[in-house]
Coordinates of C-alpha atoms and ligand atoms in Angstrom, one line a residue:
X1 CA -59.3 -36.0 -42.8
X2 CA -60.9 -39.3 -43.2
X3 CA -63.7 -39.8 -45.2
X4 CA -66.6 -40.2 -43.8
X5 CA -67.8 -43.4 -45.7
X6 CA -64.5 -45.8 -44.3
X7 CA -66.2 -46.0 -41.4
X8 CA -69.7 -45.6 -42.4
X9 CA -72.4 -48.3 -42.8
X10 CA -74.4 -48.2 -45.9
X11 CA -78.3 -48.6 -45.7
X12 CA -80.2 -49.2 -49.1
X13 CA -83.5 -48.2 -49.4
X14 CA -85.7 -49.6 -52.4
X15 CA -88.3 -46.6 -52.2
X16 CA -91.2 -48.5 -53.5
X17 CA -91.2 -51.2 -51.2
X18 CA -90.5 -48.6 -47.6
X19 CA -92.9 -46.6 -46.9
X20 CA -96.2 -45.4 -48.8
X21 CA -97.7 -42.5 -47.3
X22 CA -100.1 -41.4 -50.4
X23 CA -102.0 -44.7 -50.5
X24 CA -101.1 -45.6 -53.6
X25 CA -99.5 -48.9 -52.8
X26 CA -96.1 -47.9 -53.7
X27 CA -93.9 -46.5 -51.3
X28 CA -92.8 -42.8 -51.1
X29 CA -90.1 -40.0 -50.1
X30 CA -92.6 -38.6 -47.1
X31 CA -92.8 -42.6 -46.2
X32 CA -88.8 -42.4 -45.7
X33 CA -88.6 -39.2 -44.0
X34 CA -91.3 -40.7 -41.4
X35 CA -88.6 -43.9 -40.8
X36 CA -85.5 -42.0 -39.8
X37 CA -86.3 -42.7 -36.3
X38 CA -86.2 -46.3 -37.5
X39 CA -82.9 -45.6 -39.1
X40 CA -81.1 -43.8 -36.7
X41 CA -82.0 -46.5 -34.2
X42 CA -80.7 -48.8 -36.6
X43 CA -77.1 -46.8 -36.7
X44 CA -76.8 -46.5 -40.2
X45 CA -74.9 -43.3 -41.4
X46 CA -75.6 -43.3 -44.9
X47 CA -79.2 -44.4 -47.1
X48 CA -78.6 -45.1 -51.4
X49 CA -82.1 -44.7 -52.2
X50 CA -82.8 -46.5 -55.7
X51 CA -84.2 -44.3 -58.7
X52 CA -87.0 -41.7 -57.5
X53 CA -86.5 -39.3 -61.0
X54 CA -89.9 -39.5 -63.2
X55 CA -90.3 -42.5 -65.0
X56 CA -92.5 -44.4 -67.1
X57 CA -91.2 -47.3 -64.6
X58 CA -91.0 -49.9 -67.2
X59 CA -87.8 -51.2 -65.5
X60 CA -89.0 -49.9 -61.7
X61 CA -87.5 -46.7 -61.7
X62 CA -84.2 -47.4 -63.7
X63 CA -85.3 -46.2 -66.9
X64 CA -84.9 -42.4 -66.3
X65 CA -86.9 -39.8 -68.6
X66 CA -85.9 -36.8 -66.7
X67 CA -82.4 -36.8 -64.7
X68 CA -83.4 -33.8 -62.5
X69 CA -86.6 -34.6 -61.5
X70 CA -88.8 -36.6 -59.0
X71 CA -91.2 -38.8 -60.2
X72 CA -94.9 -37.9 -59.1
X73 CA -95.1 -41.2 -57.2
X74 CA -92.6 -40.2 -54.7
X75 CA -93.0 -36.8 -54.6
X76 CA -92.1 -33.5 -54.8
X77 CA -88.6 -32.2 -54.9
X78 CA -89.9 -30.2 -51.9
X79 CA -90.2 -33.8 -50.4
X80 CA -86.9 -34.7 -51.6
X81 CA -85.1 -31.6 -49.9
X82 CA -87.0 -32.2 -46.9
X83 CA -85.8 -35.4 -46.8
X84 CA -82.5 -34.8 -47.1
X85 CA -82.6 -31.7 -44.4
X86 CA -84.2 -34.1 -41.9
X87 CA -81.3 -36.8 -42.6
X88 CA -78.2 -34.5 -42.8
X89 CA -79.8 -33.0 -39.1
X90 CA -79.4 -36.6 -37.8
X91 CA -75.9 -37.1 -39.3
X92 CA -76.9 -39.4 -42.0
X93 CA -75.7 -39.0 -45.7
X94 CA -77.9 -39.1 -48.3
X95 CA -76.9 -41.2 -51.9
X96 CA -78.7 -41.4 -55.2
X97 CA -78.5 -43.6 -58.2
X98 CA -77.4 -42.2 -60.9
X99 CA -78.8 -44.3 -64.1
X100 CA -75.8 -43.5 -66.6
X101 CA -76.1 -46.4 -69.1
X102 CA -79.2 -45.4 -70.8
X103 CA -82.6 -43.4 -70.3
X104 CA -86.0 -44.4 -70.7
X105 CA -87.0 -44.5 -74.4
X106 CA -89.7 -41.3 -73.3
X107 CA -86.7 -39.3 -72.4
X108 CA -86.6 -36.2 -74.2
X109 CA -83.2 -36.7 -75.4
X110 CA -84.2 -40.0 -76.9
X111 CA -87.5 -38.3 -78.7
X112 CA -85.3 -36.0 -80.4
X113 CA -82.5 -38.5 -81.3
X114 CA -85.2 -40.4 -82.6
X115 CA -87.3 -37.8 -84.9
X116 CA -84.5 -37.9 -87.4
X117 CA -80.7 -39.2 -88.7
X118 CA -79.9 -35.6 -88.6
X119 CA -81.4 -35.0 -85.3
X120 CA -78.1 -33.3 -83.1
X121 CA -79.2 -35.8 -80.2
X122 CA -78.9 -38.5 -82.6
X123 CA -75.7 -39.4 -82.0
X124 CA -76.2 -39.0 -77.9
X125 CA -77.9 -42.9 -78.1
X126 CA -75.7 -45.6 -80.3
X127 CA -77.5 -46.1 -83.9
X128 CA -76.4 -48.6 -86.6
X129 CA -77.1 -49.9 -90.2
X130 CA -78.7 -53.2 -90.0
X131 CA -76.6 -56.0 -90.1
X132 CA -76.1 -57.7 -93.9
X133 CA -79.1 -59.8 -93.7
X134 CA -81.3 -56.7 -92.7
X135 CA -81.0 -57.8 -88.8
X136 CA -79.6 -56.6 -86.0
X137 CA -76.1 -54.8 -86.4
X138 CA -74.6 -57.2 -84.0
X139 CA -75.8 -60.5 -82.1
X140 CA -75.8 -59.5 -79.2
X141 CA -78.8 -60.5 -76.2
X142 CA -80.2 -57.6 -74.2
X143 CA -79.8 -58.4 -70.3
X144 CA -83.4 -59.4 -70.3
X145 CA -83.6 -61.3 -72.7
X146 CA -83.8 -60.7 -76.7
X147 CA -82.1 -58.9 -79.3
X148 CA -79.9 -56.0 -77.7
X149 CA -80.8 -53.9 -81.2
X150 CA -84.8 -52.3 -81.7
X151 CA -84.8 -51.6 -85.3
X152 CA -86.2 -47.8 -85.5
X153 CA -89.2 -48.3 -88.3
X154 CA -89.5 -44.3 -89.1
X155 CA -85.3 -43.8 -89.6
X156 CA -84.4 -47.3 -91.2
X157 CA -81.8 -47.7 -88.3
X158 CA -81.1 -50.0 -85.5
X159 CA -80.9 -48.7 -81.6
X160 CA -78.6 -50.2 -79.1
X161 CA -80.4 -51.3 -75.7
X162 CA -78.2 -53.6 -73.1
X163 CA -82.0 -53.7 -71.2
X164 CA -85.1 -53.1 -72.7
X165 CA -86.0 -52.0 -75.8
X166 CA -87.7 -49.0 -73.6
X167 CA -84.1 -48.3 -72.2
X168 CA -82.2 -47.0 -75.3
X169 CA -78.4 -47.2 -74.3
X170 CA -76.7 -43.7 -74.3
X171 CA -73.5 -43.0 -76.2
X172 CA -70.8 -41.8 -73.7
X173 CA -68.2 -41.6 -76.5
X174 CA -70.1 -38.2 -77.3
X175 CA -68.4 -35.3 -75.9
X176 CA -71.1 -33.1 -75.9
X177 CA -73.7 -36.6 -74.1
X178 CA -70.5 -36.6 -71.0
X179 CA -71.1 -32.6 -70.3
X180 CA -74.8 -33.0 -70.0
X181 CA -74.5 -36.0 -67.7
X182 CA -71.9 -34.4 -65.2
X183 CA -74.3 -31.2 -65.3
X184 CA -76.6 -34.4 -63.9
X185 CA -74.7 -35.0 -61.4
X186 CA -73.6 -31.3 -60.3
X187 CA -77.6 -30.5 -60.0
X188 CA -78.0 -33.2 -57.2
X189 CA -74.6 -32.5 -55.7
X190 CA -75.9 -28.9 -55.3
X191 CA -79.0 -30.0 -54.0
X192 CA -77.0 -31.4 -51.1
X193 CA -76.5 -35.1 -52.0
X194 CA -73.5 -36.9 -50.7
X195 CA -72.8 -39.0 -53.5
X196 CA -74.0 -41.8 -56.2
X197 CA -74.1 -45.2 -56.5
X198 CA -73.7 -45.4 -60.6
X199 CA -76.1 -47.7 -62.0
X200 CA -75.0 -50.7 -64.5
X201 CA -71.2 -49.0 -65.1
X202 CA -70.0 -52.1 -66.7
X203 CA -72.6 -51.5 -69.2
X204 CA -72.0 -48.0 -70.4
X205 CA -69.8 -48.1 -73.8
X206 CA -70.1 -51.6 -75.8
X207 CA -69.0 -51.1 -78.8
X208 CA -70.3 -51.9 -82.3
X209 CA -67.9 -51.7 -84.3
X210 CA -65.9 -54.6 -82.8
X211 CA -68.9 -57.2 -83.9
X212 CA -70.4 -60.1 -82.2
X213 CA -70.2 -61.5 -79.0
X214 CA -68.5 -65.0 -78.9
X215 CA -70.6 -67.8 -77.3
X216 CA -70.2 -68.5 -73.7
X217 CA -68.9 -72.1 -73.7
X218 CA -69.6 -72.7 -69.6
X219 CA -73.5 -71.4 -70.4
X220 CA -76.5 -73.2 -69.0
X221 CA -80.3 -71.9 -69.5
X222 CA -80.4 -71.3 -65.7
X223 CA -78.2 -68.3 -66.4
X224 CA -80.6 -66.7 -68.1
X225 CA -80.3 -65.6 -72.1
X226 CA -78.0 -62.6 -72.3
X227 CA -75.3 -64.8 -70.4
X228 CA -75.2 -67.4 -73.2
X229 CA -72.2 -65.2 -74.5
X230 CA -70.0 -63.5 -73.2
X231 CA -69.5 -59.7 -72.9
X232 CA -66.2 -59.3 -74.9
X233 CA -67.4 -56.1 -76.9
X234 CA -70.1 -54.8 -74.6
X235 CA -68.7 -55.0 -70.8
X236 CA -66.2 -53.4 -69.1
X237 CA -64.4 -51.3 -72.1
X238 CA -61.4 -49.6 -71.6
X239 CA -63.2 -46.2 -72.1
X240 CA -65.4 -46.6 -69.1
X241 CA -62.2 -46.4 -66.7
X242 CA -61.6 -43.2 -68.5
X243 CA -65.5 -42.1 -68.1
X244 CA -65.2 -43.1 -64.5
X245 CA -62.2 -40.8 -63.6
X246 CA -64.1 -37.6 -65.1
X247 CA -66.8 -38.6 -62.8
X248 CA -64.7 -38.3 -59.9
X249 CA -63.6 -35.5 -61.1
X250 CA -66.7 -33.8 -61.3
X251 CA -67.6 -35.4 -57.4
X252 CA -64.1 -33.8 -56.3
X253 CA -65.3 -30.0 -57.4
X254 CA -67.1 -30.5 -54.2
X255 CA -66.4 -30.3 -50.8
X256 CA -66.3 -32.9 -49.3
X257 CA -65.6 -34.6 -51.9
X258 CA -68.6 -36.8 -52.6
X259 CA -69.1 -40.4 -52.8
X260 CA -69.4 -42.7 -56.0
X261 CA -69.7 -46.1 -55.8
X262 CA -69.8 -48.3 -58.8
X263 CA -71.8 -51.2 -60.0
X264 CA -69.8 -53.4 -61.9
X265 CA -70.7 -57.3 -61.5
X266 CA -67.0 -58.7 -62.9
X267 CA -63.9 -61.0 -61.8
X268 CA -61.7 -59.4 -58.8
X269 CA -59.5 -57.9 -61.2
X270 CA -61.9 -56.3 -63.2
X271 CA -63.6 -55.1 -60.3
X272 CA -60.1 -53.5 -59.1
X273 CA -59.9 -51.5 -62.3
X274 CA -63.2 -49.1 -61.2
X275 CA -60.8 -47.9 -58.9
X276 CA -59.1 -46.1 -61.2
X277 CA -55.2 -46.8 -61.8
X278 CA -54.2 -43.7 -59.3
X279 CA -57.0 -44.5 -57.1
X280 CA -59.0 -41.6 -59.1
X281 CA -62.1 -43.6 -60.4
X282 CA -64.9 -44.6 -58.0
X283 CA -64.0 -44.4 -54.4
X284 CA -65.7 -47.5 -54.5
X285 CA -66.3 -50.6 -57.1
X286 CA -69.0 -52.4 -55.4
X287 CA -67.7 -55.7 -54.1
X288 CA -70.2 -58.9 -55.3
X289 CA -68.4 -61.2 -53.7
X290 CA -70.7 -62.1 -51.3
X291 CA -73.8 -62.0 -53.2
X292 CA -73.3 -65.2 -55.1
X293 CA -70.7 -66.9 -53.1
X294 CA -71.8 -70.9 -51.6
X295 CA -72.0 -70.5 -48.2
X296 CA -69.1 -72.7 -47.0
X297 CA -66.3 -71.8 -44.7
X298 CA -63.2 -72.5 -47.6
X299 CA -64.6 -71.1 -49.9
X300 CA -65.6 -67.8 -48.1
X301 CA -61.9 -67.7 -46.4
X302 CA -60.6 -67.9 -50.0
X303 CA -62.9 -65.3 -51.4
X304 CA -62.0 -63.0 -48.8
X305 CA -58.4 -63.3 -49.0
X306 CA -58.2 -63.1 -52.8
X307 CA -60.2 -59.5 -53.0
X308 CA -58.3 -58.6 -50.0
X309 CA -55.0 -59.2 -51.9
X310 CA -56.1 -57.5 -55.1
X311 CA -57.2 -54.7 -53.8
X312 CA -54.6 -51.5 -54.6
X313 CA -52.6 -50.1 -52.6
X314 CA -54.5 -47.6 -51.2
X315 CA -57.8 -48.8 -52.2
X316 CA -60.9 -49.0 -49.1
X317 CA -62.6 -52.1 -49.6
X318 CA -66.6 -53.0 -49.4
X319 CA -68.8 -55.6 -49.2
X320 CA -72.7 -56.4 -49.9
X321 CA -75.0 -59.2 -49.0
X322 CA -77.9 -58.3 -51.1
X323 CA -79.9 -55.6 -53.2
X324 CA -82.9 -55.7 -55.1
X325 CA -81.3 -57.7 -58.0
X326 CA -80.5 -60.6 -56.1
X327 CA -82.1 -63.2 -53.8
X328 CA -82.4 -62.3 -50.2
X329 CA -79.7 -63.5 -47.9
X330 CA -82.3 -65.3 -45.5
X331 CA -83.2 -67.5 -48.5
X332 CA -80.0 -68.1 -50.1
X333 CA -78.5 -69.3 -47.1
X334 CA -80.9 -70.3 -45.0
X335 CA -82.4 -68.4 -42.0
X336 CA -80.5 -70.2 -40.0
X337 CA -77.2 -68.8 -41.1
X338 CA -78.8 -65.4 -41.9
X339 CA -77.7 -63.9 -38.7
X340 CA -73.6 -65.2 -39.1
X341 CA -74.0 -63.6 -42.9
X342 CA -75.0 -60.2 -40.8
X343 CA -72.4 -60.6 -38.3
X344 CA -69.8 -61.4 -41.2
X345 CA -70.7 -58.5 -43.3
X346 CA -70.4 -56.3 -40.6
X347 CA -67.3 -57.1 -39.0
X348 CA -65.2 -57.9 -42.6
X349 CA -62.5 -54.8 -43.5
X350 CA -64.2 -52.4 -45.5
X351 CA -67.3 -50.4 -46.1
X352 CA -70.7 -52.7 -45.7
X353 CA -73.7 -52.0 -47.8
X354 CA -77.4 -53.4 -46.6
X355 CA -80.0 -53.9 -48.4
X356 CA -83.5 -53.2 -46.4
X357 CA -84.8 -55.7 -44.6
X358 CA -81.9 -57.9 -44.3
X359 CA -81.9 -56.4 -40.9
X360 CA -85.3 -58.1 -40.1
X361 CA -84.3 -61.5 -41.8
X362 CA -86.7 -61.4 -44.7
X363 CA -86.9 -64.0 -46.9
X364 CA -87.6 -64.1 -50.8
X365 CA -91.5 -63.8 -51.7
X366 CA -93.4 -65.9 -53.9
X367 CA -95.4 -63.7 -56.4
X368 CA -98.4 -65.4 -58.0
X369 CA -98.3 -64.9 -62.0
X370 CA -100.9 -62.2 -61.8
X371 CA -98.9 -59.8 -59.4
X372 CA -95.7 -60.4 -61.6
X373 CA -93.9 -56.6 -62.1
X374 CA -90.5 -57.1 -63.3
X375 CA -89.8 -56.9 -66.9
X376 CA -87.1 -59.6 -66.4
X377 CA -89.7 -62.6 -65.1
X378 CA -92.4 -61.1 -67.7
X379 CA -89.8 -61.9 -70.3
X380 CA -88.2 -65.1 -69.4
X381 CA -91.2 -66.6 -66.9
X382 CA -90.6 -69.3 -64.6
X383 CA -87.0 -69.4 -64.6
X384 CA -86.3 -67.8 -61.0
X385 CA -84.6 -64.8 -63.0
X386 CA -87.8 -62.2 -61.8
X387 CA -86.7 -60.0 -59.1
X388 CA -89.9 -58.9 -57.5
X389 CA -89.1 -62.0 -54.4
X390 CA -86.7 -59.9 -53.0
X391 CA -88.4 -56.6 -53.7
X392 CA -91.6 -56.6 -51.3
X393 CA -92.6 -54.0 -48.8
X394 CA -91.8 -53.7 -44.9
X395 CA -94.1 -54.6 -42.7
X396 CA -93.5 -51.9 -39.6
X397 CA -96.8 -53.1 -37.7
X398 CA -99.3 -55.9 -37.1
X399 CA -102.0 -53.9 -39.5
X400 CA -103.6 -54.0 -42.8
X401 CA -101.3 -53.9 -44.8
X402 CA -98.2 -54.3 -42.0
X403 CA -98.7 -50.1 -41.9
X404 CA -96.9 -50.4 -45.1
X405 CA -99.7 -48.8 -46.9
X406 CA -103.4 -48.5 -46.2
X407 CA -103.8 -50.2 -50.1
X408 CA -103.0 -53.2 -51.5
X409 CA -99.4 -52.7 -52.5
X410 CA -97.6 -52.7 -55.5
X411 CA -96.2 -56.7 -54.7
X412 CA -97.6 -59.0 -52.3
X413 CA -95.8 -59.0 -48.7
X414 CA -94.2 -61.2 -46.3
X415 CA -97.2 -60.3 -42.9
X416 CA -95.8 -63.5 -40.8
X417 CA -95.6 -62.8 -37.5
X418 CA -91.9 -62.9 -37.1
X419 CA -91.0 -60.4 -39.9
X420 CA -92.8 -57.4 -38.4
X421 CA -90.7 -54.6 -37.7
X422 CA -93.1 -53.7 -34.1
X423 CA -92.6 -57.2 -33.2
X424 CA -89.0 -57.5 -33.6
X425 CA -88.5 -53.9 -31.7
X426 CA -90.1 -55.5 -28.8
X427 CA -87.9 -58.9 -28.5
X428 CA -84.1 -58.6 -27.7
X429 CA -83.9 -62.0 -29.3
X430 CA -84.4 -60.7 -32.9
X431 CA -83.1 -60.2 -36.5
X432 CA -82.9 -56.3 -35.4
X433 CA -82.0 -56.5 -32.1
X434 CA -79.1 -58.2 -33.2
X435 CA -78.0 -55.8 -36.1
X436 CA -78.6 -53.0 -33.7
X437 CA -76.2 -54.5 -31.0
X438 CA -73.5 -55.3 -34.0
X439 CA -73.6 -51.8 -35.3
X440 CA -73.4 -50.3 -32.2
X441 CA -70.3 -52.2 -31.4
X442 CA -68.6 -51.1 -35.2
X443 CA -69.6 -47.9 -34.2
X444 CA -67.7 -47.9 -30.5
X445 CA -64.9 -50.6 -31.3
X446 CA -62.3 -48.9 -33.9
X447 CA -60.6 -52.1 -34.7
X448 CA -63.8 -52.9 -35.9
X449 CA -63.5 -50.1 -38.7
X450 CA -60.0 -49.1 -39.2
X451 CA -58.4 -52.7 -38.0
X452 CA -56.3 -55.3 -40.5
X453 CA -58.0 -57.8 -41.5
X454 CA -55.5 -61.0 -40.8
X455 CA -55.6 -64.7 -40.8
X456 CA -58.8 -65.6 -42.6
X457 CA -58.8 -69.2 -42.7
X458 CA -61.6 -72.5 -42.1
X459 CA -61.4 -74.7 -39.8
X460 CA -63.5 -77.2 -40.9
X461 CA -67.0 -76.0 -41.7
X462 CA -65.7 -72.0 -39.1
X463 CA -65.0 -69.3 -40.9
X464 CA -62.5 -67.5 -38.8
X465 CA -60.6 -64.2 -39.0
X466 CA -58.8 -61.2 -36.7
X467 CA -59.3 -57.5 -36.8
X468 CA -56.3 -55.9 -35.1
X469 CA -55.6 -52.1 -34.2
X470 CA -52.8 -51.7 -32.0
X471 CA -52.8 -53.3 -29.0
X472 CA -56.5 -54.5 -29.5
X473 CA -57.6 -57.8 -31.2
X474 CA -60.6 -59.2 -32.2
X475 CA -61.2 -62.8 -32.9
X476 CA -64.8 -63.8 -35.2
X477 CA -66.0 -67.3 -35.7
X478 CA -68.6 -68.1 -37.2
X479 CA -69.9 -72.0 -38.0
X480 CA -71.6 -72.3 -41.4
X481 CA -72.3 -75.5 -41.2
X482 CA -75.4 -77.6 -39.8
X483 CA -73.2 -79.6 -36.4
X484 CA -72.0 -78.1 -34.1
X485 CA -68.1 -77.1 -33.9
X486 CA -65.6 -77.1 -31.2
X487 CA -63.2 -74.3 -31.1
X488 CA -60.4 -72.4 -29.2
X489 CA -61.9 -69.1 -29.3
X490 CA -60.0 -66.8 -26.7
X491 CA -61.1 -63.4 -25.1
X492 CA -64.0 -61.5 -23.4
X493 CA -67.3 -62.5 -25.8
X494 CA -68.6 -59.2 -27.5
X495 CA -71.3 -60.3 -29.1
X496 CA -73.0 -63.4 -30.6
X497 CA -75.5 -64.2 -32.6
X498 CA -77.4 -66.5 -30.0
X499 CA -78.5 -64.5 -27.2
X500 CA -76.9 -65.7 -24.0
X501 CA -74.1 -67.3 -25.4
X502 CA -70.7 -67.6 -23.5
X503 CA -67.4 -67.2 -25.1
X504 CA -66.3 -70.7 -24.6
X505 CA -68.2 -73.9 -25.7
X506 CA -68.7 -75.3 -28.9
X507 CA -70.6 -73.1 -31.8
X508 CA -73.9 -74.4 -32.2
X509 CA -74.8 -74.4 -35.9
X510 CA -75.5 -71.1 -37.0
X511 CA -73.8 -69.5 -34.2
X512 CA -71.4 -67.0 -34.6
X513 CA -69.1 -64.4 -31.9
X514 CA -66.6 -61.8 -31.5
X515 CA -64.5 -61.6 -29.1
X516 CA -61.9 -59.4 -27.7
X517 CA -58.7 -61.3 -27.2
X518 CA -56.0 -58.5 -26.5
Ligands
LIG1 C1 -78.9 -52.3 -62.5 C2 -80.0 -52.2 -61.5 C3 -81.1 -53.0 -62.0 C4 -81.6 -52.5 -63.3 C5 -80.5 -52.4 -64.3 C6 -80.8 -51.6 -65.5 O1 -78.3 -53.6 -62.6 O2 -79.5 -52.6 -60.2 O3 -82.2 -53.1 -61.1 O4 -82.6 -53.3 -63.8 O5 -79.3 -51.9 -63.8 O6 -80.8 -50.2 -65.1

């Protein structure tokens, strides 16, 4: 049978920022279960809801002190089940994020690893002498900035930490660390959830004892500390592949089999490798392609082609446009191109992740100094590295607070007019309205879902490519650039991005269509 997540569409919801239902500012599990409506209008068939397990949130949720859990803040794990009862009725799958890195430093496991050298947790986290000089065991730059290595006052001992010194990096070299973390997983697979998206994989077994990091010699400060050298004994080991096939294993005890889908930021052919070697690691590597690319027609052809070609034999592909890491879509290629980037991610071979809100076209938010949240900005300030922008809360309606919350929320929101979620149900021109109409047509046109993806090319500043399935063919075009473009588009127009466009003409700037050509 196929699985259901080829032809699914993958809807990320960043709980704090969705719906708050407690008045507390910060969004909550209720607040989702009162959107499904929304949702299943939308024609999602899956939500990845970011962390919702207790936490003393110093990293928003992804510093974990208690894997099984909810945190109060979103509710009860009566909320949870509810939740996920009220999804699964509508057809939608439900996804966690399993945080398998590290844990927060208040984790219980980490107390007990830390009371003592002969603690039996102690060797669940990484611990080493320090260095010759009485430093740090290693040089190497925690993601947000400073030393990777807390020096442990009471024990004498260094701790590893790839994030903050609050996020103590687990040791997954540790037999006895793996069992505990696929009991993890079985608990939420037995509480009904469809699958994981695994937090930070690329991350989970640096190793000490191969010494420094060498510089990065194509480093400039705009990349932020930790990237000032490169991850040669701290990213992507060879044991992670290994760690990676005895999580699927543990997904494929169930039936179906559930879903686990990686993040690993790396070159294509390190990406490639999540999928395991007989296609027995994550079903899915997330593909970043997207997320950084410039938004130019060659370039996009090329990037598209390359992953396509790499990918194993076998192997489903995916692709994302944004998350709550990186800058909003809208702002990193303009709202004018914002709608083409939908249309593209949407009708591209493979399984499409969104991130909420993309639907609505919203834009990075500036935060004022004093509203600053993320550890990241706090850290490094000023340098555009804080993710907060691309974090703020929907606004559903034209209230206090866009009906987001009857508070002041947790990070200042985007009220204009033209990002409401009300206002956009109500005009067929909109952000939504058009997401709608292209997911309705994946969902109704197979060639759209189980079609090749064949000649990807530019033509000038048009991305172009066809989605064939049997007799049926597909032509996209979509102009990236800022003048408009004459092309020889053939075929009935499908859909476009500008309402009451025809299939023939020139593409205005901006514009993109689908057509159906055989
Ligand atoms: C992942 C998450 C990010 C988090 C980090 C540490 O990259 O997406 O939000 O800060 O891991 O867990």
């Amino acid at each position: 049978m196929r699985e259901w997540w080829k032809d699914g569409v993958i809807y990320q919801i960043y709980p704090r920022s969705f719906q708050d239902t407690t008045g507390t500012g910060v969004g909550d599990l209720k607040g989702i279960e009162s959107r499904l409506d929304y949702l299943e209008r939308l024609g999602i068939d899956a939500i990845w809801i970011s962390p919702i397990f207790p936490s003393p949130m110093k990293d928003a949720g992804y510093d974990v002190s208690d894997y099984t859990g909810i945190d109060p803040t979103f509710g009860t794990l009566e909320d949870f089940e509810s939740l996920t009862a009220a999804a699964h009725a509508r057809g939608m799958k439900v996804l966690l994020d399993f945080v398998p890195s590290h844990t927060s430093d208040q984790h219980p496991w980490f107390q007990e690893a830390r009371a003592s050298k002969d603690s039996p947790k102690r060797d669940w986290y990484v611990w080493r002498d320090p260095g010759p000089d009485g430093g740090p065991p290693t040089n190497w730059i925690s993601e947000f900035a400073g030393p990777a290595w807390t020096l442990d006052e009471a024990t004498g001992q260094y701790y590893l930490h790839i994030f903050l010194t609050e996020q103590p990096s687990l040791n997954w070299r540790n037999p006895e660390l793996r069992a505990a973390m696929y009991d993890v997983m079985r608990v939420w697979f037995d509480r009904g959830v469809d699958g994981f998206r695994v937090d930070a994989v690329e991350n989970m077994a640096p190793d000490p004892e191969a010494g420094d990091n060498p510089p990065n010699p194509e480093w400039v400060e705009s990349m932020g500390p930790a990237r000032s050298h490169l991850g040669t004994n701290t990213k992507h080991l060879p044991v992670i592949f290994e760690i990676a096939r005895e999580m699927r294993a543990v997904a494929e005890e169930y039936d179906p089999p559930r879903l686990l889908v990686g993040e690993a930021y790396g070159e294509i052919p390190q990406v490639m490798k999540y999928y395991g070697d007989a296609l027995d690691a994550f079903q899915q590597p997330f593909n970043f392609l997207l997320i950084e690319a410039p938004w130019e027609a060659e370039t996009l052809a090329g990037l598209i082609a390359d992953y396509e070609a790499a990918l194993p034999e076998g192997a489903w592909p995916n692709w994302v446009l944004g998350n709550h890491d990186r800058a909003r879509i809208a702002s990193r290629v303009g709202p004018a191109q914002a709608r083409n980037a939908m249309l593209m991610l949407l009708t591209l071979r493979g399984t499409p992740t969104i991130y909420q809100g993309d639907e609505l076209g919203m834009e990075n938010v500036a935060i004022p100094p004093d509203r600053v949240q993320d550890p990241w900005e706090k850290n490094v300030p000023g340098q555009g590295l804080g993710r907060d922008p691309v974090r703020t809360p929907i606004a559903w309606e034209e209230a206090p607070f866009g009906g987001f919350s009857t508070v002041e929320p947790w990070l200042p929101m985007d009220l204009g007019a033209a990002r409401i979620v009300a206002r956009q149900e109500e005009d067929e021109a909109s952000m939504l309205a058009f997401t709608r109409a292209l997911l309705a047509l994946r969902k109704e046109t197979p060639a759209l879902t189980r079609g090749s993806l064949e000649e990807v090319r530019a033509e000038g500043a048009v991305l172009r490519y066809t989605r064939r399935l049997g007799e049926t063919r597909l032509e996209v075009a979509l102009n990236t650039g800022t003048t408009p473009a004459e092309i020889d588009l053939a075929g009935a127009l499908l859909v476009s991005t500008h309402p009451g466009a025809e299939a023939g003409g020139p593409l205005r700037p901006g514009e993109g269509r689908v057509t159906r050509a055989g």
